[in-house]
Short mmCIF file of C-alpha atoms and ligand atoms in Angstrom, two decimals:
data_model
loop_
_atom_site.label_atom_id
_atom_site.label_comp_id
_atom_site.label_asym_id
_atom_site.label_seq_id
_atom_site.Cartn_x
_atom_site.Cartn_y
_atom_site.Cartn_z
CA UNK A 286 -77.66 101.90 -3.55
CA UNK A 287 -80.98 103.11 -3.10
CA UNK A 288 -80.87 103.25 0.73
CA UNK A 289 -78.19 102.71 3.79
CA UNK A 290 -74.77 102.89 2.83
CA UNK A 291 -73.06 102.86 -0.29
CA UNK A 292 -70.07 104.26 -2.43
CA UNK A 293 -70.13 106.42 -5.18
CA UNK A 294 -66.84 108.18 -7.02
CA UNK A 295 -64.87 107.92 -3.78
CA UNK A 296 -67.66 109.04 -1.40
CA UNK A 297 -69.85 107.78 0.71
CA UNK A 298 -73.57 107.86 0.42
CA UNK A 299 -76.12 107.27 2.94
CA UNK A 300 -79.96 107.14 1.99
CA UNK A 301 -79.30 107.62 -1.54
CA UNK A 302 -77.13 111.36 -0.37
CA UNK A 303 -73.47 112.05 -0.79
CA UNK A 304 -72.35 112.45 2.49
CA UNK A 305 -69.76 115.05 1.47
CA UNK A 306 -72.13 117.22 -0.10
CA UNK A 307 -74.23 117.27 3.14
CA UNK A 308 -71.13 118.36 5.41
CA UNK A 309 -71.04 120.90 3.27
CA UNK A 310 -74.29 122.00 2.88
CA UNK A 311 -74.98 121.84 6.51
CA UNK A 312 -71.86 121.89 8.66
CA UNK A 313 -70.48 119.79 11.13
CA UNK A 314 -70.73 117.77 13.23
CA UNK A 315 -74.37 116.68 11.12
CA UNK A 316 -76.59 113.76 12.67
CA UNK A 317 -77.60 112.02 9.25
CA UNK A 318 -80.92 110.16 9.33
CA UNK A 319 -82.18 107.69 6.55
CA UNK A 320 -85.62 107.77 6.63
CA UNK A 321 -86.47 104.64 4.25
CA UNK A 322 -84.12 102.64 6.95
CA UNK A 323 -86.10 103.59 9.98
CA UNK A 324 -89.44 103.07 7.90
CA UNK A 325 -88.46 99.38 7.01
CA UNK A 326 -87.77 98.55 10.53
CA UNK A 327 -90.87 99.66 11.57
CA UNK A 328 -92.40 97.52 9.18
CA UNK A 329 -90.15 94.76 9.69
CA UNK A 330 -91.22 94.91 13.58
CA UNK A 331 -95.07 95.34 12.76
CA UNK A 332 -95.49 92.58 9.58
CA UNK A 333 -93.68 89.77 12.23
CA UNK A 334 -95.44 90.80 15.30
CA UNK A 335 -99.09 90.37 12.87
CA UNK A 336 -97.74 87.25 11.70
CA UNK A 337 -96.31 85.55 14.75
CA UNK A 338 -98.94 86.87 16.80
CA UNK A 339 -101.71 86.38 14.87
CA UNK A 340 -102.60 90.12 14.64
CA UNK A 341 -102.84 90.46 18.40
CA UNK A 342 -99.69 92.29 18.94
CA UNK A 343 -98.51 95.72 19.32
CA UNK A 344 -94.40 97.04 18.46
CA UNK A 345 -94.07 100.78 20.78
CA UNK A 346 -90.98 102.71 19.01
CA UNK A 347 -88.53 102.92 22.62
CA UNK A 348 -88.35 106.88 22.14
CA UNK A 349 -85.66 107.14 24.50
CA UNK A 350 -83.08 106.36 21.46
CA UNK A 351 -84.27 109.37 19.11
CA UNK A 352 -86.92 111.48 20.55
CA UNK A 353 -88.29 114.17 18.40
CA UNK A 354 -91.21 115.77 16.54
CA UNK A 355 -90.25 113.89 13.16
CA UNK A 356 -89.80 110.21 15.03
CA UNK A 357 -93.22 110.30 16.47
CA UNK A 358 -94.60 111.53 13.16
CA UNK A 359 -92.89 108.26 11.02
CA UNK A 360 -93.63 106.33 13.97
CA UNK A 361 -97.47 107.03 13.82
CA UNK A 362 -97.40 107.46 10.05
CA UNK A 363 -96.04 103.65 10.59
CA UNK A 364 -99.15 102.52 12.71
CA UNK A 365 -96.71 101.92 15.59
CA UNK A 366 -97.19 103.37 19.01
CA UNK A 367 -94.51 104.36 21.30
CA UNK A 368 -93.25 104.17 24.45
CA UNK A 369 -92.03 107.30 26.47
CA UNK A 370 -90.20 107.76 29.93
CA UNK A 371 -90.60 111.20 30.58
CA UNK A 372 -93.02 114.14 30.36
CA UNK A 373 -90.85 115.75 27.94
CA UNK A 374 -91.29 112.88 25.68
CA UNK A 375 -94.97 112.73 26.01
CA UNK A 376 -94.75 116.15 25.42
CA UNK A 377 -93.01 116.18 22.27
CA UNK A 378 -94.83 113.29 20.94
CA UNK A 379 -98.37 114.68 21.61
CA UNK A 380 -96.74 118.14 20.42
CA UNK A 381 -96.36 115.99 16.85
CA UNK A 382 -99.96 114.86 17.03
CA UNK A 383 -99.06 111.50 17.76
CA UNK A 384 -102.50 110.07 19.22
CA UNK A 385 -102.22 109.58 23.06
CA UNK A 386 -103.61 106.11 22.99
CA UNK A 387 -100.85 104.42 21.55
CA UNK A 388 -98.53 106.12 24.10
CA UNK A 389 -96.75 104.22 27.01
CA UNK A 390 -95.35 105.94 29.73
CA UNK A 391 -92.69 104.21 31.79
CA UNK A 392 -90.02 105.17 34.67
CA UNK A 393 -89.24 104.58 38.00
CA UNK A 394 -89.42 107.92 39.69
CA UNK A 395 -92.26 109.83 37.87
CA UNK A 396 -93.31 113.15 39.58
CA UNK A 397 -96.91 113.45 40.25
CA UNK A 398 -96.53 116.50 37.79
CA UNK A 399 -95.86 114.00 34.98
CA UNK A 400 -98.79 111.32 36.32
CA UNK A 401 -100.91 113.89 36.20
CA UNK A 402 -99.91 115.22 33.17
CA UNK A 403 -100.07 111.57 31.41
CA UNK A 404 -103.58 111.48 32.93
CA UNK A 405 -104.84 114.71 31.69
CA UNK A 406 -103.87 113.77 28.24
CA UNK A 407 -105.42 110.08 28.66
CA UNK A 408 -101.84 108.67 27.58
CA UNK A 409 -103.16 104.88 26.51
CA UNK A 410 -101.11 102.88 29.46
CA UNK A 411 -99.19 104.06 32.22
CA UNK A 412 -96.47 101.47 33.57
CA UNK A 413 -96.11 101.18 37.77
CA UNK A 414 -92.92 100.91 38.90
CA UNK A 415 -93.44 101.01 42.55
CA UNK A 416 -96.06 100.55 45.26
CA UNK A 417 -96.14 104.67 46.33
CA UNK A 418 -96.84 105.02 42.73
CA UNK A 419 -100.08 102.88 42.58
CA UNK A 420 -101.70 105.04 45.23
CA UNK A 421 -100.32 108.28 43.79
CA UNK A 422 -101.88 107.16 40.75
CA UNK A 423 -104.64 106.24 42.21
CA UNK A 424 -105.20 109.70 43.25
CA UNK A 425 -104.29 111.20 40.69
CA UNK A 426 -106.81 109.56 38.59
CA UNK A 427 -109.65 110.00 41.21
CA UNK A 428 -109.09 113.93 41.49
CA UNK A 429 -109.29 114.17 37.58
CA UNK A 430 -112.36 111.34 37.28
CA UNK A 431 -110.63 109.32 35.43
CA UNK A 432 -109.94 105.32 35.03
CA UNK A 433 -106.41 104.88 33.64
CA UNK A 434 -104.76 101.80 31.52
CA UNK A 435 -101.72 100.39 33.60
CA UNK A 436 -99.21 97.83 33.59
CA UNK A 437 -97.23 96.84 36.30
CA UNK A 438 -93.35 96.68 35.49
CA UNK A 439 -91.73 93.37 36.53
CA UNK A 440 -88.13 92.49 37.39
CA UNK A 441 -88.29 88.54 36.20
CA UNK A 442 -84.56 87.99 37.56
CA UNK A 443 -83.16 87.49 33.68
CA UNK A 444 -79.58 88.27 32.96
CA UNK A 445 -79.67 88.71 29.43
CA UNK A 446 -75.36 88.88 29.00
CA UNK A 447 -74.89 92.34 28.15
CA UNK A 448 -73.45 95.58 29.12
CA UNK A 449 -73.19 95.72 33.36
CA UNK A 450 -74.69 99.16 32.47
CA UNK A 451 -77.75 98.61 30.69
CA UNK A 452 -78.77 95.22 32.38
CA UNK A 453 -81.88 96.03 33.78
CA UNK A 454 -83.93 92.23 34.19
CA UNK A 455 -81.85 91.38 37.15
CA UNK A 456 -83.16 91.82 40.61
CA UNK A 457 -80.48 94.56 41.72
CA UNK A 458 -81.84 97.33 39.56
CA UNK A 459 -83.94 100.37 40.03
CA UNK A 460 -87.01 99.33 38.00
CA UNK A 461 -89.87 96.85 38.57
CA UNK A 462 -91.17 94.90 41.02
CA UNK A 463 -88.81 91.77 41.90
CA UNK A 464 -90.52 88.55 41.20
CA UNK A 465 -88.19 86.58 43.55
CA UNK A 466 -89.08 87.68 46.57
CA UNK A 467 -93.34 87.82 45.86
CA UNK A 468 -93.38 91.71 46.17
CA UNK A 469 -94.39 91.68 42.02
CA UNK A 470 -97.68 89.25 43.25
CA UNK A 471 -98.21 91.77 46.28
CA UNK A 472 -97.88 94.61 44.19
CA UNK A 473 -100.40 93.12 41.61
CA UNK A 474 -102.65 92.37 43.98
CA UNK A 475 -102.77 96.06 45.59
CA UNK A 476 -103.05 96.99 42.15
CA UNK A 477 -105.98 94.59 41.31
CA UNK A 478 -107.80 96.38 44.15
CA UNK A 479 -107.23 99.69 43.53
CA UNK A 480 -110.44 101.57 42.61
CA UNK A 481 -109.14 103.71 39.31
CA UNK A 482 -106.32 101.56 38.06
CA UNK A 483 -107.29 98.89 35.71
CA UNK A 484 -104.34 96.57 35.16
CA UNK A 485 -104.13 95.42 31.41
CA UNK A 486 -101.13 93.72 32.07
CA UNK A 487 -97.26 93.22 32.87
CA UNK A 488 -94.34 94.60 31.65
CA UNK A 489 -90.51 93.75 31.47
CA UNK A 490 -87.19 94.38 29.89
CA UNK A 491 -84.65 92.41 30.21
CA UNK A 492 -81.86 94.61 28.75
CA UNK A 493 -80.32 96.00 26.03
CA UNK A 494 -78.20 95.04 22.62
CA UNK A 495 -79.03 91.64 23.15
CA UNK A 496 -78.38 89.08 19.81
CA UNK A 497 -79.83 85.63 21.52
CA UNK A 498 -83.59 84.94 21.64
CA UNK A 499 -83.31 82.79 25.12
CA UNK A 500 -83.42 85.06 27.74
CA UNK A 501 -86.59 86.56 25.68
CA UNK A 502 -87.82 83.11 25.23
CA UNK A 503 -86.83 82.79 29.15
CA UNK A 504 -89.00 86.09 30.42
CA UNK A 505 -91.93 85.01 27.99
CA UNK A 506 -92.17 81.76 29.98
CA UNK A 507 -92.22 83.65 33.11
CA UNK A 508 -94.11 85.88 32.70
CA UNK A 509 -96.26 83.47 31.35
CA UNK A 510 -96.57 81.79 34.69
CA UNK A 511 -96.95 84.64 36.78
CA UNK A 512 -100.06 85.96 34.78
CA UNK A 513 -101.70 82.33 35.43
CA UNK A 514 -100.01 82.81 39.33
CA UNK A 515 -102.07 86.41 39.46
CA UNK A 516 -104.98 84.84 37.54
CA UNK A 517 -105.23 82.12 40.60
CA UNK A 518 -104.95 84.13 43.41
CA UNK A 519 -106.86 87.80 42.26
CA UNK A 520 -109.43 86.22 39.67
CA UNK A 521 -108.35 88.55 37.27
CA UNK A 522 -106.48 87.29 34.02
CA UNK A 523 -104.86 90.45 32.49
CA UNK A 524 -104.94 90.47 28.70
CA UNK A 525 -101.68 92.51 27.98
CA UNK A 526 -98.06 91.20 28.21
CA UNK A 527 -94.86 93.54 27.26
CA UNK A 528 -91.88 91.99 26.86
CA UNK A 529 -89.99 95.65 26.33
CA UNK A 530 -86.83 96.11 23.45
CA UNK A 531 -83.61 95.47 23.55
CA UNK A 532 -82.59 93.85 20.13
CA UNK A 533 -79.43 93.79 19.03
CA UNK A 534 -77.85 95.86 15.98
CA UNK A 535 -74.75 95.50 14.27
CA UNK A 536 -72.32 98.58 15.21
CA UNK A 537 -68.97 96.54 14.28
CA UNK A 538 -68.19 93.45 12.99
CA UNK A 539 -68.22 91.94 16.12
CA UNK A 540 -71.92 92.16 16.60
CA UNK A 541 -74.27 89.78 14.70
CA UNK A 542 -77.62 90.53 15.17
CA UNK A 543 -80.69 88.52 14.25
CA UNK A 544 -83.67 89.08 11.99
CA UNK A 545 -85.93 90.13 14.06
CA UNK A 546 -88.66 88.38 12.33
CA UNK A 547 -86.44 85.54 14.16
CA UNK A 548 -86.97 86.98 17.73
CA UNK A 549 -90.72 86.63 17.04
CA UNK A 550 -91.11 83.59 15.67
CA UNK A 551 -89.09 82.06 18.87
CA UNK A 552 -90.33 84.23 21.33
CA UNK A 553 -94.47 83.81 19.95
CA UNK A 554 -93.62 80.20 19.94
CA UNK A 555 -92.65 79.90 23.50
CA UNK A 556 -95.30 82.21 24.73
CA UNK A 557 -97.94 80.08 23.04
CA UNK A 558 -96.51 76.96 24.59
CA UNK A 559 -96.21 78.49 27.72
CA UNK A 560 -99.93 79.52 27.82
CA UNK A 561 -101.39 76.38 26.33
CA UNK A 562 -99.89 74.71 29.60
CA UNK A 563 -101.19 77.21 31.98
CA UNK A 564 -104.68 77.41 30.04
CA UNK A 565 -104.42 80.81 29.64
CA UNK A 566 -105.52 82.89 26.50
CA UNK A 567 -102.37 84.19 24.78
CA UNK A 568 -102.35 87.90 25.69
CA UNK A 569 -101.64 90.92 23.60
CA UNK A 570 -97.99 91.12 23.28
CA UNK A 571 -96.58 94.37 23.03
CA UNK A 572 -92.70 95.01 22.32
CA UNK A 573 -90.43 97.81 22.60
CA UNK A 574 -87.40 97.96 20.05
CA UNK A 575 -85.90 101.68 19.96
CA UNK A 576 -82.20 100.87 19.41
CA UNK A 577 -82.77 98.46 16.67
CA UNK A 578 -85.56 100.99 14.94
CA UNK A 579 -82.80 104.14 14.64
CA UNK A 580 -79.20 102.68 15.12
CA UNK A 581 -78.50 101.59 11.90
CA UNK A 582 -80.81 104.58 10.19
CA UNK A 583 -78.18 107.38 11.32
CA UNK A 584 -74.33 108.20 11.02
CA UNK A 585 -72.73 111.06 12.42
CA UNK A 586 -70.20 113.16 10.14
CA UNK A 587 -67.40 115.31 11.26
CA UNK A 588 -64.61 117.08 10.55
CA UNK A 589 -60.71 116.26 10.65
CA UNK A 590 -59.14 119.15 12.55
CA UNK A 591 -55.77 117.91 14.52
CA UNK A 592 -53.94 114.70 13.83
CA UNK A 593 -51.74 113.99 16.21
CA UNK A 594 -48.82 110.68 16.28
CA UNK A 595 -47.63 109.50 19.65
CA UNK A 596 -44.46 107.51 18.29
CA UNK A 597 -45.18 103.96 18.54
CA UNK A 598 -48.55 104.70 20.73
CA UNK A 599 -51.42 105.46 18.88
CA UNK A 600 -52.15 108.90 16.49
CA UNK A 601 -55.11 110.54 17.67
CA UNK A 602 -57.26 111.91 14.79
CA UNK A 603 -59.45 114.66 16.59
CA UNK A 604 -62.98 115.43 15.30
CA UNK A 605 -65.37 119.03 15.39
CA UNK A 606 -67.81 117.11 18.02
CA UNK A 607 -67.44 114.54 20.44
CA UNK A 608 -68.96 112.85 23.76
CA UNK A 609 -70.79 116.16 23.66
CA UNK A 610 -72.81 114.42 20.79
CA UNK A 611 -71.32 110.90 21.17
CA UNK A 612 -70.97 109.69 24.60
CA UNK A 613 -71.63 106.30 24.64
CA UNK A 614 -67.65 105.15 24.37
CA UNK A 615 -67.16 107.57 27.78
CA UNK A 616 -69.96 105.56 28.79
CA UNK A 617 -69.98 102.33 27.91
CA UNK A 618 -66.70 101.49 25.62
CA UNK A 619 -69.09 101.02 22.93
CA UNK A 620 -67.97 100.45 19.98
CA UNK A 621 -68.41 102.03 16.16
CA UNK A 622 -66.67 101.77 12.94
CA UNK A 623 -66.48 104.94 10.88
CA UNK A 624 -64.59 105.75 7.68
CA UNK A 625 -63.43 108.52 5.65
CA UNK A 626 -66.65 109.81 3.55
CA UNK A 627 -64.63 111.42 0.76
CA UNK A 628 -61.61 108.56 0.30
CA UNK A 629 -64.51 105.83 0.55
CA UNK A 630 -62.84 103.77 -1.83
CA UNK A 631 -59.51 103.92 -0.33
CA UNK A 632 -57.82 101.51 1.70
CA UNK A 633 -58.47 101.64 5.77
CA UNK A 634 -54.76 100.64 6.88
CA UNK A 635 -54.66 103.64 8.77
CA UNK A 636 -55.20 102.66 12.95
CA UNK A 637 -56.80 105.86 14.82
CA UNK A 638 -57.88 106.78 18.22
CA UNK A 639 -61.05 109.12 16.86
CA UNK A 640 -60.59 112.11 19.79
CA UNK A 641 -63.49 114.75 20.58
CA UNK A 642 -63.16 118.22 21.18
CA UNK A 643 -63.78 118.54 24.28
CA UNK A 644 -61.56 119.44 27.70
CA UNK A 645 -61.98 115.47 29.00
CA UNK A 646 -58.94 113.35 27.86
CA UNK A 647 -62.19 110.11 28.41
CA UNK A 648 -63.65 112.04 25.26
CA UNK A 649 -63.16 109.45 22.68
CA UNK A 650 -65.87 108.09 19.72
CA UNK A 651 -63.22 104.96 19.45
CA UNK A 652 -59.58 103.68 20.00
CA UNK A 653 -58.23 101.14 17.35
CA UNK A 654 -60.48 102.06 14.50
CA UNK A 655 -59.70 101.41 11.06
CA UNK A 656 -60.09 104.13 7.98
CA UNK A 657 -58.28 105.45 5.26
CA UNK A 658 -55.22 107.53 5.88
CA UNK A 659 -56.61 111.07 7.67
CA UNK A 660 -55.87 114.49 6.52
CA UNK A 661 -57.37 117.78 8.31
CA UNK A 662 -60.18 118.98 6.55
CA UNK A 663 -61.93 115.43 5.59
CA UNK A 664 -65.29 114.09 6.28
CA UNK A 665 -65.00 111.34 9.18
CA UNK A 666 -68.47 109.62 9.01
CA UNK A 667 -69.51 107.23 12.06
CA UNK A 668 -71.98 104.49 11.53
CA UNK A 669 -74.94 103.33 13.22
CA UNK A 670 -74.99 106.41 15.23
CA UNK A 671 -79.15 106.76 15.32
CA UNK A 672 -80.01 105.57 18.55
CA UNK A 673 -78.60 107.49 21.83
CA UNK A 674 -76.13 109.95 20.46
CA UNK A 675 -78.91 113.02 20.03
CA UNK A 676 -80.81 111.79 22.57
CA UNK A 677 -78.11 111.28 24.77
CA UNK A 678 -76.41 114.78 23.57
CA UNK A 679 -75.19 117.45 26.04
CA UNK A 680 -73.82 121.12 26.10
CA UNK A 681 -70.49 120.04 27.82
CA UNK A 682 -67.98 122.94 27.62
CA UNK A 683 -71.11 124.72 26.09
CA UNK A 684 -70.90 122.87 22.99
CA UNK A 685 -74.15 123.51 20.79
CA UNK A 686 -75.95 120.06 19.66
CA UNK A 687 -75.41 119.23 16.05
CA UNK A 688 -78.42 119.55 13.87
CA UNK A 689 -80.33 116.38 12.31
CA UNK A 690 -80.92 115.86 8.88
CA UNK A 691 -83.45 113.11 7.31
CA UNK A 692 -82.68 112.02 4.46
CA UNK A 693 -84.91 110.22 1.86
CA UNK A 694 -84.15 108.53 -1.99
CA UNK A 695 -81.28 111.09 -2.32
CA UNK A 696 -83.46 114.54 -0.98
CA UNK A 697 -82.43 115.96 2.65
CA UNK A 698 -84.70 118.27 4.98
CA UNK A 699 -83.29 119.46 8.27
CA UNK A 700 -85.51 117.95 11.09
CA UNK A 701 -83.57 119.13 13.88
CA UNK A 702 -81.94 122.41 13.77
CA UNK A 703 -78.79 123.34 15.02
CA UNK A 704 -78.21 124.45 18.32
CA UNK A 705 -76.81 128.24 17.99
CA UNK A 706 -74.90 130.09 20.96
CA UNK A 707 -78.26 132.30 21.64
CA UNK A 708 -79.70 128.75 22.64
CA UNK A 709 -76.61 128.37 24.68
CA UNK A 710 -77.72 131.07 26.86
CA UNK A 711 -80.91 131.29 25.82
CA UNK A 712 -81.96 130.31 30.09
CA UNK A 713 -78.84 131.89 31.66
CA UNK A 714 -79.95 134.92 34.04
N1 LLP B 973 -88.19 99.48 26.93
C1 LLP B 973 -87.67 99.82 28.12
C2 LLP B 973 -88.50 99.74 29.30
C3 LLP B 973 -86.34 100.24 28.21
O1 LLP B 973 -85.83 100.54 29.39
C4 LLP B 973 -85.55 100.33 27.03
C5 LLP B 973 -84.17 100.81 27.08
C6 LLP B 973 -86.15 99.99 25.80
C7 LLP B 973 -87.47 99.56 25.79
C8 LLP B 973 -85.42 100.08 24.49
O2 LLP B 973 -84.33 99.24 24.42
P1 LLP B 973 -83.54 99.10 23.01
O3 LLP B 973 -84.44 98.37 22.06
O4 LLP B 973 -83.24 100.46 22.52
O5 LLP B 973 -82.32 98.34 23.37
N2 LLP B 973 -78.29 104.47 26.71
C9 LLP B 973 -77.99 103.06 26.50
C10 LLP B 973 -79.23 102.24 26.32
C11 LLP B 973 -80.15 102.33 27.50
C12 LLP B 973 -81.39 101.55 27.26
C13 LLP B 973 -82.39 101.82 28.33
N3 LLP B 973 -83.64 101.21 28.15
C14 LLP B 973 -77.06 102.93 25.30
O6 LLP B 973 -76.67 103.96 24.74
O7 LLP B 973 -76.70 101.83 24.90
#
């Protein structure tokens, strides 16, 4: 039981920690972060893409799923680079001394304050989203004297079987240029020819919590073929291909993710194929797993407060957070499983709708999940919490964010403190 989950004298213990001890020592609701989970992934990520792509390969930490100053620290302590959607993220990575080079900044709306933000701080690759945005970049870049690293974002028409809601390689979605229709080879080309934009290379994603390698496989072969299709008409053979995240975890026993060592070996393989056809060189390949890199690293734990039986509908067991920390069931239905930290050992033939606090009857971690029978006053732990739960946190009904705790071979350090109600109206007027 050295790190993850494990079970010691009735409690749980996560990253070598009894859970129950940190509720107390901390309070709930506590994000709990294992820090020799994360680490391995990371390495995991970076020893396969070495291997598969003969060290010409590049994993970027998605730090939409966790952002903050301690992620971009064990990211770059990790020789991993990351990849950022927002100022605010840039900001807090560069505010860790993460080194701007190995930063990617994506979205499809960026505000010229943010280009020329990412410009001023020479972030290593900026990816287009849209034609306005190569000539505002373009701009940009010439006011400041500067030649700037981008990719262009691609939409390569993929449906990769997932969530309606975070499908994003389909051509009805906000982000990339559609390959379809040829605006992804006009847009390359405009690119091509603009004077301080050097295109390294493309970019897609093709979604998220995904568990097969084909459509990866799939957008690897395509984009394969529209490098060699850019390469014919422009002259110019980019050197950089990213194929973006979106690797499945396991947050019930429903979902049975691959190695990702797996992903890599499949994936390299079809790129290298693909190339060897086209005569191209096989580019750098860059990936993006952020899910996959903090999901199973945290768990949220909470308080029991009111347990509450419906006769013969459900009993809701109602926790000291909620979708103001948790909101991806009001979101998505996702699913989690979550047990009782201090009856561990004990039998989970107890059926519970796990309720929130706050005023939105929607405000539910989970219907239907199983733990041991619930008193007011235990420790209700949720797994594989890590990715997009802080990061997707809120103030609803001015609730104040949870704090974040790392924890590492049994020794804890708060990394993100918690919220107090000065912060609350800390920017009120
Ligand atoms: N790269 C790009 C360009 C992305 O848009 C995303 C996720 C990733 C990488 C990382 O994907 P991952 O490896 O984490 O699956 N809030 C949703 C997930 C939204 C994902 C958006 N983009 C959720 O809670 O499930």
């Amino acid at each position: 039981m050295e790190y993850g989950l494990g079970i010691k004298n009735n409690h749980l213990y996560f990253g070598g920690a009894d859970t129950v001890e940190l509720a107390k020592q901390y309070g709930t609701p506590l994000y709990v972060f294992d820090e020799r989970v994360i680490r391995e992934a990371c390495r995991d990520y970076k020893n396969s893409i070495d291997r598969y792509y003969d060290g010409n390969g590049m994993v970027l930490y998605a730090s939409k799923a966790f952002s903050c100053k301690e992620m971009y620290r064990i990211a770059n302590d990790e020789g991993i680079g990351v990849d950022t959607v927002s100022a605010g993220e840039i900001y807090t990575a560069l505010s860790a001394d993460f080194p701007a080079e190995n930063i990617f900044f994506h979205g499809n709306n960026k505000t010229d304050a943010e280009l020329e933000y990412a410009v001023e701080n020479n972030i290593g690759h900026i990816v287009i989203d849209d034609f306005l945005e190569i000539d505002r970049l373009n701009n940009i870049a010439g006011q400041l004297g500067k030649t700037v690293n981008v990719m262009l974002r691609i939409k390569p028409g993929i449906d990769a079987h997932t969530h309606d809601f975070i499908k994003t390689g389909q051509n009805d979605c906000k982000f990339g240029f559609t390959l379809e229709t040829g605006e992804a080879l006009d847009a390359a080309k405009k690119a091509i020819r603009t004077e301080n934009l050097n295109v390294t290379g493309f970019h897609c994603h093709i979604g998220s919590q995904i568990f097969s390698t084909e459509p990866f496989s799939l957008a690897a072969s395509v984009m394969a073929s529209f490098i060699a299709r850019v390469a014919n008409e422009t002259g110019h053979t980019v050197s950089e291909l990213n194929l973006g995240g979106g690797f499945g975890i396991r947050y019930t026993d429903e979902d049975e993710p691959l190695p990702y060592a797996e992903f890599m070996n499949k994936v390299s393989a079809q790129l290298k194929y693909s190339c060897k056809e086209l005569s191209l060189p096989v580019p750098k390949v860059f990936i993006e797993p952020g899910r996959s890199i903090v999901g199973p690293a945290g768990i949220t734990l909470y308080t029991v407060g009111s347990i509450k039986t419906i006769p013969n509908i459900r009993t809701y067991v109602s926790v000291d957070g909620g979708m103001s920390d948790n909101p991806r069931y009001a979101l998505y239905g996702a699913k989690y499983d979550a047990l009782i930290a201090n009856k561990a050992e004990e039998p989970d033939d107890f059926i519970a709708t796990i309720a929130g606090k706050c005023c939105e009857s929607g405000d539910l971690i989970g219907e239907n999940i199983k733990i041991a029978t619930p008193e007011t006053g235990d420790v209700l732990a949720v797994l594989a919490t890590g990715a997009y739960n802080y990061s997707m946190a809120s103030n609803y009904n001015r609730m104040t964010r949870p704090a974040a705790v790392m924890v590492k071979d049994g020794k804890s350090r708060v990394i993100i403190k918690r919220e107090t109600f000065e912060d609350l109206i800390s920017k009120d007027v």
